[in-house]
Amino acid sequence: MPATRREAIAAFAGLSGAATFAAQRAMAAAQVAGHDGSHGGNTVVGEVDHATNGFTPYQLLTQFDYGETSTGADGRPVREWTITAVDKEIEIAPGVFFPAWAYDGRVPGPALRCVEGERLRIHFNNGGSHPHTIHLHSIHPARMDGIAGAGLVAPGESFTYEVDAKPFGCHLYHCHSLPLKRHIHKGLYGALIIDPDPDRHPEQREAAQSRRHGTPDHARWQEFIMVMNGFDTNFDDENEFYAMNSIAFAYAQEPIRVARSQPVRIYLINVTEFDPVNSFHLHGNFYDYYDHGTTLTPTLRMVDTVMQCQGQRGIVEISFSGHEPGLYMFHAHQSEFAELGWMSFFEVSEL
Ligand SMILES: [Cu+2]
């Protein structure tokens, strides 16, 4: 039986600074699972069956989809993907199933990654039960917008969206069929990452190279895709569960390992439906933020919390160099969201 919003609320207490690293981790796991007996944890006891979902939290976090590259008749680089929308039930918390609509069977859909200036072709097949689109947050012609009259695809039909990769940044794509909130909330969304082309930014070449996949400057970064989302499991237009990348408490149960000697970059996107804002709050550290990722200098420096409305996104850059190894929590600072699943940890190692 789906939990109501109130029933699903679980207390998730902060961790004691005096606890050892191992004890912290055990406590975190116990608290998430509600096994410590003191917090009435009634949300995630047990394990999500990731094999049945067809994706793991780690894959959602780290897998970029670079598509197929070729050279066009005009000599320009071309990058192509084929994406299929399907109806698919996914497990978003242990024992909690959500009847999703999903690009390539994943929520979020594949994290499309390309380079500024390339020609992009997205071949979209609608294998679902309702009309869907792919609406890109990018600069493109109206006829490629992925709305009714411009790439709306009936079940069983196909359409190819063809656009230039611009502007560079951290973007997203989502279905723009009506009713919009239902089509987005059902799971039809994903990241669109356009790396800057360093040749186009000679004055900020170093910063551009650090973001351009395939360069040595880029290789030292530990990069993650984080899509903040929520799930209305009883269809009352309120979310019962919140998550970063769909699975409630996934990165609290299995913290994200990072080496403190290497910088961390997060492509952060908010697609949460029904709530006006979401946020990203990091413990024990501050970070730089690039709103929409469309600049090579930070738009916010030295912050530990940013908020994003739905559709907003940005790049978070964190350094843990000089930090003690340990578990560093991060979560939505809408406390209710954190208690309903949007709660995570970095496990910072000594290396
Ligand atoms: Cu749709």
mmCIF file of C-alpha atoms in Angstrom, residues 15-31 325-329 345-346:
data_model
loop_
_atom_site.group_PDB
_atom_site.id
_atom_site.type_symbol
_atom_site.label_atom_id
_atom_site.label_comp_id
_atom_site.label_asym_id
_atom_site.label_seq_id
_atom_site.Cartn_x
_atom_site.Cartn_y
_atom_site.Cartn_z
ATOM 1 C CA LEU A 15 25.390 12.101 12.939
ATOM 2 C CA SER A 16 27.570 12.623 15.978
ATOM 3 C CA GLY A 17 30.851 14.356 15.291
ATOM 4 C CA ALA A 18 32.483 12.224 17.970
ATOM 5 C CA ALA A 19 31.675 8.962 16.235
ATOM 6 C CA THR A 20 34.434 7.192 14.422
ATOM 7 C CA PHE A 21 34.303 6.873 10.675
ATOM 8 C CA ALA A 22 33.265 3.214 10.767
ATOM 9 C CA ALA A 23 30.749 3.876 13.502
ATOM 10 C CA GLN A 24 29.355 6.812 11.555
ATOM 11 C CA ARG A 25 28.829 4.628 8.568
ATOM 12 C CA ALA A 26 27.144 1.935 10.617
ATOM 13 C CA MET A 27 24.957 4.559 12.273
ATOM 14 C CA ALA A 28 24.048 6.048 8.931
ATOM 15 C CA ALA A 29 23.060 2.684 7.579
ATOM 16 C CA ALA A 30 21.119 1.851 10.724
ATOM 17 C CA GLN A 31 19.294 5.164 10.750
ATOM 18 C CA PRO A 325 38.571 11.523 5.413
ATOM 19 C CA GLY A 326 35.054 10.608 6.429
ATOM 20 C CA LEU A 327 31.403 10.756 5.579
ATOM 21 C CA TYR A 328 30.193 14.148 4.405
ATOM 22 C CA MET A 329 26.437 14.390 4.215
ATOM 23 C CA PHE A 345 26.809 10.983 1.670
ATOM 24 C CA PHE A 346 30.204 11.406 0.137
#
